[in-house]
Coordinates of C-alpha atoms in Angstrom, one line a residue:
M1 CA 45.8 -31.1 35.3
S2 CA 49.4 -30.7 34.2
I3 CA 51.8 -28.4 36.1
F4 CA 54.8 -27.1 34.1
K5 CA 57.7 -26.0 36.1
K6 CA 60.3 -24.1 34.1
P7 CA 63.6 -25.9 34.4
I8 CA 66.8 -24.2 35.2
L9 CA 68.8 -25.6 32.4
P10 CA 71.3 -24.3 29.8
I11 CA 70.1 -22.4 26.9
V12 CA 70.8 -23.4 23.3
I13 CA 71.8 -20.4 21.3
I14 CA 71.3 -20.8 17.6
T15 CA 72.8 -18.0 15.4
I16 CA 71.9 -18.1 11.7
A17 CA 74.1 -15.8 9.7
G18 CA 72.9 -14.2 6.4
V19 CA 76.0 -14.2 4.2
L20 CA 77.9 -16.8 2.3
Y21 CA 81.3 -17.3 4.1
S22 CA 84.1 -16.1 1.9
C23 CA 86.9 -18.6 1.3
S24 CA 88.9 -16.6 -1.3
N25 CA 92.1 -16.9 0.7
S26 CA 91.6 -20.7 0.7
E27 CA 91.0 -20.7 -3.0
Q28 CA 94.1 -18.7 -3.8
K29 CA 96.3 -20.9 -1.8
A30 CA 94.7 -24.0 -3.2
E31 CA 95.5 -22.9 -6.7
Q32 CA 99.1 -22.6 -5.8
S33 CA 99.3 -26.0 -4.1
D34 CA 100.3 -29.3 -5.5
S35 CA 99.0 -29.7 -9.0
S36 CA 100.7 -33.0 -9.8
S37 CA 98.5 -35.5 -11.5
T38 CA 97.2 -38.6 -9.7
A39 CA 96.4 -42.0 -11.1
E40 CA 92.9 -42.1 -12.6
F41 CA 90.4 -43.6 -10.3
T42 CA 87.3 -45.4 -11.8
I43 CA 84.7 -47.8 -10.6
D44 CA 83.5 -50.3 -13.3
Y45 CA 79.8 -50.5 -13.9
E46 CA 77.3 -51.2 -16.6
K47 CA 74.1 -49.2 -16.9
F48 CA 70.9 -49.9 -18.8
I49 CA 67.3 -48.6 -18.8
L50 CA 64.2 -50.8 -18.7
D51 CA 61.3 -50.0 -21.0
N52 CA 59.4 -48.6 -17.9
G53 CA 62.2 -46.0 -17.3
L54 CA 63.9 -47.6 -14.4
E55 CA 67.6 -46.9 -14.6
V56 CA 69.8 -50.0 -13.5
I57 CA 73.4 -50.0 -12.6
L58 CA 75.4 -53.2 -12.2
H59 CA 78.8 -53.7 -10.6
E60 CA 80.8 -56.9 -10.4
D61 CA 82.8 -57.5 -7.2
H62 CA 83.8 -61.1 -6.6
S63 CA 85.8 -60.5 -3.4
D64 CA 83.0 -62.0 -1.3
P65 CA 80.0 -64.2 -2.1
I66 CA 77.5 -61.5 -1.3
V67 CA 75.3 -59.0 -3.2
A68 CA 74.1 -55.5 -2.3
V69 CA 70.9 -54.2 -3.8
A70 CA 69.9 -50.5 -3.4
T71 CA 66.8 -48.9 -4.8
M72 CA 66.7 -45.1 -4.6
M73 CA 63.6 -43.2 -5.2
H74 CA 63.9 -39.5 -6.1
V75 CA 61.5 -38.3 -3.5
G76 CA 62.3 -36.9 -0.1
S77 CA 60.7 -34.3 2.2
N78 CA 61.5 -31.6 -0.5
R79 CA 58.7 -33.0 -2.6
E80 CA 56.1 -32.5 0.2
K81 CA 53.7 -29.6 0.6
P82 CA 53.0 -27.6 3.7
G83 CA 50.3 -29.4 5.7
K84 CA 51.4 -32.7 4.2
T85 CA 54.9 -32.9 5.8
G86 CA 56.6 -36.2 6.8
F87 CA 55.0 -38.2 4.0
A88 CA 58.2 -39.4 2.3
H89 CA 59.5 -40.8 5.6
F90 CA 56.1 -42.2 6.5
F91 CA 55.9 -44.0 3.1
E92 CA 59.3 -45.6 3.7
H93 CA 57.8 -47.1 6.9
M94 CA 54.7 -48.3 5.0
S95 CA 56.9 -49.9 2.3
F96 CA 58.5 -52.3 4.8
N97 CA 55.1 -53.9 5.6
D98 CA 53.4 -56.2 3.1
S99 CA 53.2 -56.4 -0.7
E100 CA 50.8 -58.3 -3.0
N101 CA 52.8 -61.3 -4.1
T102 CA 54.8 -62.2 -1.0
P103 CA 53.8 -63.8 2.3
V104 CA 52.6 -61.5 5.0
G105 CA 55.7 -60.1 6.9
A106 CA 58.1 -61.5 4.3
N107 CA 60.1 -58.3 4.0
R108 CA 60.9 -58.3 7.8
K109 CA 61.1 -62.0 8.4
L110 CA 62.6 -63.8 5.3
I111 CA 65.7 -61.6 4.7
P112 CA 67.2 -62.3 8.1
E113 CA 66.4 -66.0 7.7
W114 CA 68.4 -66.0 4.4
G115 CA 71.4 -64.5 6.3
G116 CA 70.9 -61.0 5.0
E117 CA 70.2 -57.5 6.3
R118 CA 67.9 -54.8 5.0
N119 CA 67.0 -51.3 5.9
G120 CA 66.0 -48.0 4.4
G121 CA 66.4 -44.3 4.9
T122 CA 64.7 -41.0 4.0
W123 CA 66.3 -37.6 3.8
N124 CA 65.5 -34.2 2.3
D125 CA 66.1 -35.3 -1.2
G126 CA 65.3 -39.0 -1.5
T127 CA 64.4 -42.4 -0.1
V128 CA 66.6 -45.5 -0.3
Y129 CA 65.8 -49.1 0.3
Y130 CA 68.7 -51.6 0.5
E131 CA 69.6 -55.2 1.3
V132 CA 72.8 -57.2 1.5
V133 CA 72.4 -61.0 1.1
P134 CA 74.5 -64.1 0.4
K135 CA 74.9 -64.9 -3.2
D136 CA 72.5 -67.8 -3.1
A137 CA 69.6 -65.6 -1.9
F138 CA 70.1 -63.0 -4.7
E139 CA 67.1 -63.8 -6.9
K140 CA 64.9 -64.1 -3.8
I141 CA 65.8 -60.6 -2.8
L142 CA 64.9 -59.4 -6.3
W143 CA 61.5 -61.0 -5.8
I144 CA 61.1 -59.2 -2.4
D145 CA 62.5 -55.9 -3.6
S146 CA 60.5 -55.7 -6.9
D147 CA 57.2 -56.7 -5.2
R148 CA 57.7 -53.9 -2.6
F149 CA 58.5 -51.4 -5.3
G150 CA 55.7 -52.1 -7.6
Y151 CA 53.0 -54.0 -5.7
M152 CA 52.7 -52.9 -2.1
I153 CA 50.1 -50.2 -2.3
N154 CA 47.0 -52.5 -2.4
T155 CA 48.0 -54.1 0.9
V156 CA 47.9 -50.7 2.7
T157 CA 44.7 -50.8 4.8
E158 CA 43.2 -48.3 7.3
E159 CA 44.4 -50.6 10.1
A160 CA 48.0 -50.7 8.7
L161 CA 47.9 -46.9 8.2
E162 CA 46.9 -46.3 11.8
R163 CA 49.4 -48.8 13.2
E164 CA 52.3 -47.2 11.3
K165 CA 51.3 -43.7 12.3
Q166 CA 51.9 -44.8 16.0
V167 CA 55.3 -46.1 15.0
V168 CA 56.4 -42.9 13.4
K169 CA 54.9 -40.7 16.1
N170 CA 56.9 -42.7 18.7
E171 CA 60.1 -42.3 16.6
K172 CA 59.5 -38.5 16.6
R173 CA 59.0 -38.5 20.4
Q174 CA 62.3 -40.5 20.8
R175 CA 64.4 -38.6 18.4
V176 CA 63.0 -35.0 18.6
D177 CA 60.5 -34.4 21.3
N178 CA 62.4 -36.0 24.2
A179 CA 66.0 -35.8 22.8
P180 CA 68.6 -33.2 23.7
Y181 CA 68.9 -30.6 21.0
G182 CA 66.1 -32.4 19.2
Y183 CA 64.3 -29.3 18.0
T184 CA 67.4 -27.5 16.9
D185 CA 67.1 -28.5 13.3
E186 CA 63.5 -27.5 13.1
I187 CA 64.2 -24.1 14.5
I188 CA 67.0 -23.6 12.0
R189 CA 64.9 -24.7 9.0
K190 CA 62.1 -22.4 9.9
N191 CA 64.3 -19.4 10.1
L192 CA 66.9 -20.1 7.4
Y193 CA 64.6 -21.2 4.6
P194 CA 61.5 -19.1 3.8
E195 CA 58.0 -20.4 4.0
G196 CA 57.3 -22.6 1.0
H197 CA 60.9 -23.5 0.4
P198 CA 61.3 -27.3 0.3
Y199 CA 63.7 -27.3 3.2
N200 CA 61.6 -25.2 5.4
W201 CA 60.4 -28.3 7.4
T202 CA 62.1 -31.4 8.8
V203 CA 62.1 -34.9 7.2
I204 CA 60.0 -36.4 10.0
G205 CA 57.5 -33.6 9.6
S206 CA 54.8 -32.5 12.1
L207 CA 52.6 -34.8 14.2
P208 CA 49.3 -33.0 13.2
D209 CA 50.2 -33.5 9.5
L210 CA 51.0 -37.2 10.2
Q211 CA 47.9 -37.7 12.2
S212 CA 45.6 -36.3 9.5
A213 CA 47.1 -38.5 6.7
T214 CA 44.5 -40.6 5.0
L215 CA 44.5 -43.7 2.8
D216 CA 43.9 -41.6 -0.2
D217 CA 46.8 -39.4 0.7
V218 CA 49.2 -42.4 0.8
K219 CA 47.9 -43.8 -2.5
E220 CA 48.2 -40.3 -4.2
F221 CA 51.8 -40.0 -3.0
Y222 CA 52.6 -43.6 -4.3
E223 CA 51.0 -42.9 -7.6
K224 CA 52.9 -39.6 -8.1
Y225 CA 56.4 -40.6 -7.0
Y226 CA 56.8 -44.4 -6.9
G227 CA 56.8 -45.0 -10.6
A228 CA 59.8 -46.9 -12.1
S229 CA 60.9 -43.8 -14.0
N230 CA 61.5 -41.9 -10.8
G231 CA 64.1 -44.3 -9.3
S232 CA 67.4 -46.0 -9.8
L233 CA 68.3 -49.6 -9.0
V234 CA 72.0 -50.7 -8.3
I235 CA 73.2 -54.2 -7.8
A236 CA 76.7 -54.7 -6.7
G237 CA 78.6 -57.8 -5.7
D238 CA 79.3 -61.4 -6.8
I239 CA 77.1 -61.3 -9.9
D240 CA 77.3 -62.1 -13.6
I241 CA 76.4 -59.1 -15.6
E242 CA 74.4 -60.8 -18.4
E243 CA 72.5 -63.1 -16.1
T244 CA 71.7 -60.2 -13.8
K245 CA 70.3 -58.2 -16.6
E246 CA 67.8 -60.9 -17.5
L247 CA 66.8 -61.3 -13.8
V248 CA 66.2 -57.6 -13.5
K249 CA 64.0 -57.5 -16.6
K250 CA 62.1 -60.5 -15.2
W251 CA 61.4 -59.0 -11.8
F252 CA 61.3 -55.3 -12.4
G253 CA 60.2 -55.0 -16.0
E254 CA 56.5 -55.1 -15.4
I255 CA 56.4 -52.3 -12.7
R256 CA 54.4 -49.3 -14.0
K257 CA 56.4 -46.4 -15.3
G258 CA 54.5 -43.7 -13.4
P259 CA 54.1 -40.0 -14.3
E260 CA 57.0 -37.8 -15.1
V261 CA 58.4 -36.1 -12.1
A262 CA 59.9 -32.7 -12.9
P263 CA 63.4 -32.1 -11.6
L264 CA 64.0 -29.5 -8.9
E265 CA 66.1 -26.5 -9.7
A266 CA 68.7 -25.3 -7.3
K267 CA 67.2 -22.9 -4.8
P268 CA 69.9 -21.5 -2.5
V269 CA 68.7 -18.9 0.0
S270 CA 70.0 -15.6 1.1
L271 CA 69.1 -13.6 4.1
E272 CA 68.7 -9.8 4.3
K273 CA 70.2 -9.8 7.7
S274 CA 71.7 -12.1 10.3
K275 CA 69.3 -13.7 12.8
S276 CA 70.0 -14.6 16.4
L277 CA 67.7 -17.2 18.1
Y278 CA 67.6 -18.4 21.6
F279 CA 66.0 -21.7 22.6
E280 CA 65.7 -23.2 26.0
D281 CA 66.0 -27.0 25.8
N282 CA 64.5 -29.1 28.6
F283 CA 66.8 -32.1 27.9
A284 CA 70.1 -30.5 27.1
K285 CA 72.8 -30.7 29.8
L286 CA 75.4 -28.5 28.1
P287 CA 74.9 -25.1 26.2
E288 CA 75.4 -25.2 22.5
L289 CA 75.9 -22.6 19.8
R290 CA 75.3 -23.1 16.1
M291 CA 76.0 -20.7 13.3
I292 CA 74.6 -21.5 9.9
F293 CA 75.6 -19.8 6.7
P294 CA 73.5 -20.5 3.5
T295 CA 75.7 -21.9 0.8
V296 CA 75.7 -23.9 -2.4
E297 CA 73.8 -27.1 -3.5
R298 CA 75.4 -30.6 -3.9
Y299 CA 77.7 -31.1 -7.0
H300 CA 78.4 -27.3 -7.1
K301 CA 82.1 -26.9 -7.6
D302 CA 82.4 -24.8 -4.5
T303 CA 81.4 -27.6 -2.2
Y304 CA 85.1 -28.8 -2.3
A305 CA 86.4 -25.5 -1.2
L306 CA 83.8 -25.4 1.6
D307 CA 84.6 -29.0 2.7
I308 CA 88.3 -28.0 3.0
L309 CA 87.4 -24.8 4.7
G310 CA 85.6 -26.7 7.4
Q311 CA 88.7 -28.8 8.0
L312 CA 91.0 -25.8 8.1
L313 CA 88.9 -24.0 10.7
S314 CA 88.5 -26.8 13.2
G315 CA 89.8 -30.1 11.9
S316 CA 93.0 -30.4 13.8
K317 CA 94.8 -29.2 17.0
K318 CA 96.5 -26.5 14.9
S319 CA 93.3 -25.1 13.5
P320 CA 92.3 -21.6 14.7
L321 CA 89.0 -22.5 16.3
Y322 CA 90.6 -25.4 18.3
K323 CA 93.4 -23.2 19.4
V324 CA 91.1 -20.4 20.7
L325 CA 88.1 -22.3 22.0
V326 CA 89.8 -25.4 23.4
E327 CA 93.5 -24.6 24.3
E328 CA 93.5 -20.9 25.1
K329 CA 90.0 -20.1 26.5
K330 CA 88.9 -23.6 27.5
L331 CA 85.4 -23.0 26.5
A332 CA 84.6 -26.1 24.6
P333 CA 86.1 -29.6 23.9
N334 CA 85.6 -30.1 20.2
P335 CA 84.4 -27.3 17.9
V336 CA 83.1 -28.6 14.6
T337 CA 82.7 -26.8 11.2
F338 CA 81.5 -28.5 8.0
Q339 CA 79.7 -28.1 4.8
R340 CA 76.4 -29.9 4.2
S341 CA 75.1 -29.8 0.7
N342 CA 71.7 -31.1 -0.4
E343 CA 70.0 -31.3 -3.8
I344 CA 68.9 -27.7 -4.2
A345 CA 70.7 -25.7 -1.4
G346 CA 73.5 -26.0 1.2
E347 CA 74.6 -24.9 4.6
F348 CA 78.0 -24.2 6.2
N349 CA 77.7 -25.2 9.9
F350 CA 79.5 -24.2 13.1
I351 CA 78.6 -26.4 16.0
I352 CA 80.1 -25.7 19.4
R353 CA 78.9 -27.6 22.5
A354 CA 80.4 -25.6 25.3
N355 CA 81.7 -26.8 28.6
A356 CA 79.4 -26.7 31.6
D357 CA 78.7 -23.3 33.0
K358 CA 80.4 -21.5 30.1
D359 CA 78.7 -18.4 28.7
L360 CA 77.8 -18.7 25.0
D361 CA 78.4 -15.0 24.5
S362 CA 82.0 -15.8 25.3
V363 CA 81.9 -18.7 22.8
K364 CA 80.6 -16.4 20.1
T365 CA 83.4 -13.9 20.8
A366 CA 86.0 -16.7 20.7
I367 CA 84.7 -17.9 17.4
N368 CA 85.0 -14.4 15.9
E369 CA 88.6 -14.3 17.3
G370 CA 89.4 -17.6 15.7
L371 CA 88.0 -16.5 12.3
A372 CA 90.0 -13.2 12.5
R373 CA 93.1 -15.2 13.2
F374 CA 92.4 -17.5 10.2
E375 CA 91.7 -14.5 8.0
K376 CA 95.0 -12.9 9.0
D377 CA 97.3 -15.9 9.2
G378 CA 95.7 -18.2 6.5
F379 CA 97.1 -21.7 6.3
T380 CA 100.2 -23.6 4.9
D381 CA 100.6 -25.7 1.9
N382 CA 101.3 -28.7 4.1
E383 CA 98.0 -28.2 5.9
L384 CA 96.2 -28.1 2.6
K385 CA 98.0 -31.3 1.4
R386 CA 97.1 -33.1 4.7
I387 CA 93.4 -32.3 4.3
K388 CA 93.4 -33.3 0.7
A389 CA 95.0 -36.6 1.6
E390 CA 92.5 -37.2 4.3
L391 CA 89.6 -36.5 2.1
E392 CA 91.0 -38.8 -0.6
T393 CA 91.4 -41.5 2.0
Q394 CA 87.8 -41.1 3.1
L395 CA 86.7 -41.3 -0.5
Y396 CA 88.6 -44.7 -1.0
Q397 CA 87.2 -46.0 2.4
G398 CA 83.8 -45.2 1.0
F399 CA 84.3 -48.1 -1.5
S400 CA 85.5 -50.6 1.1
T401 CA 82.2 -52.6 0.9
V402 CA 79.8 -53.6 -1.9
L403 CA 77.0 -51.7 -0.1
N404 CA 79.0 -48.5 0.0
K405 CA 79.7 -48.9 -3.7
A406 CA 76.1 -49.5 -4.4
F407 CA 75.2 -46.3 -2.4
Q408 CA 77.7 -44.2 -4.3
L409 CA 76.7 -45.5 -7.7
V410 CA 72.9 -45.1 -7.2
Q411 CA 73.2 -41.7 -5.6
D412 CA 75.3 -40.2 -8.4
N413 CA 73.1 -41.7 -11.0
E414 CA 69.9 -40.4 -9.5
F415 CA 71.1 -37.0 -8.5
K416 CA 73.8 -36.3 -11.1
G417 CA 72.8 -38.6 -13.9
D418 CA 76.2 -40.3 -13.9
P419 CA 76.9 -43.4 -11.9
G420 CA 80.6 -42.9 -12.5
Y421 CA 80.7 -39.3 -11.4
I422 CA 83.1 -40.1 -8.5
S423 CA 85.9 -40.4 -11.0

């Protein structure tokens, strides 16, 4: 028999607001700020498309004798259906097991033996698999990567399926069930996005959905979303473009095209009224308040204004939320505000983890005070220039490695249709 004793612990307050935050003051000042032209920034690449529809982007970088390979599939949790959640992430796990034409365990064992590294990731909108290897292992990684992409499904057995279920279930227990603030994202999604919206559930999904997954479910998911025409491949590093083209045709050209996957239209949400939610977290040691405003999707022009707004509100010791919450009222050590844009919708986030024993009603009042101060006082041209400079620096730092270049190229190609969009 289990005995549950209600813990005396802080309460996490999640406030989800139902309006798009206005940044008109920011926009007016931005228009008046420095409009001087900057040197054109470009990243060199060559793109071609195989007969099976796979879009391939190549980038030469001879600074180090290494090569990065990234395969991005245009399928994340937003392609799932209620009752079948967590499949995109689960399939990523399955893909790192075996494939038809490589030795058992090759994906996990051989790449480290060659001096390389490999991993993958799944999010709301997509799944990416990537490797970085020494130049002399380049063709070997194309063998491993292409075989996983096109020929892993017949190695998925009931035994492998059940084994991987346990792995993902343990991951959920570690990252969600037994982690401080682990359920916050799930609560926000259920209340911000209406039932049936592709962002209504989390990437890791629910344990009952995962447990009920069958071999036929996995094969159906593969057949529908893992065709060559639903992905992009980028190779960046110490390569020769013409030689690499031939190698890509050799290793990836026979992968099946797959059915056409219709693009998702932007689906931003709006709420009829603000919602206030209270959740008691058994693992949290400090009270936390989150305010979430529904905003715009990725690549929308307003994402830039919202990025800068986040920095203006909390990004420095001169920002209004830092002044009020940290210096004046000593309620929290580090208020954070930022824009997060996904493929079909976005969110503007306020996250304030308060000091111990501080009342979150006071935190909410202090936030409103900081926002009123921002609305009244605005910001200076120097602040705007500083933030733009910081964002530009971050952009350039994002190209400091061949793997980062690969990620940027493949992401912009798959979600914007233009590998060079960053320019």
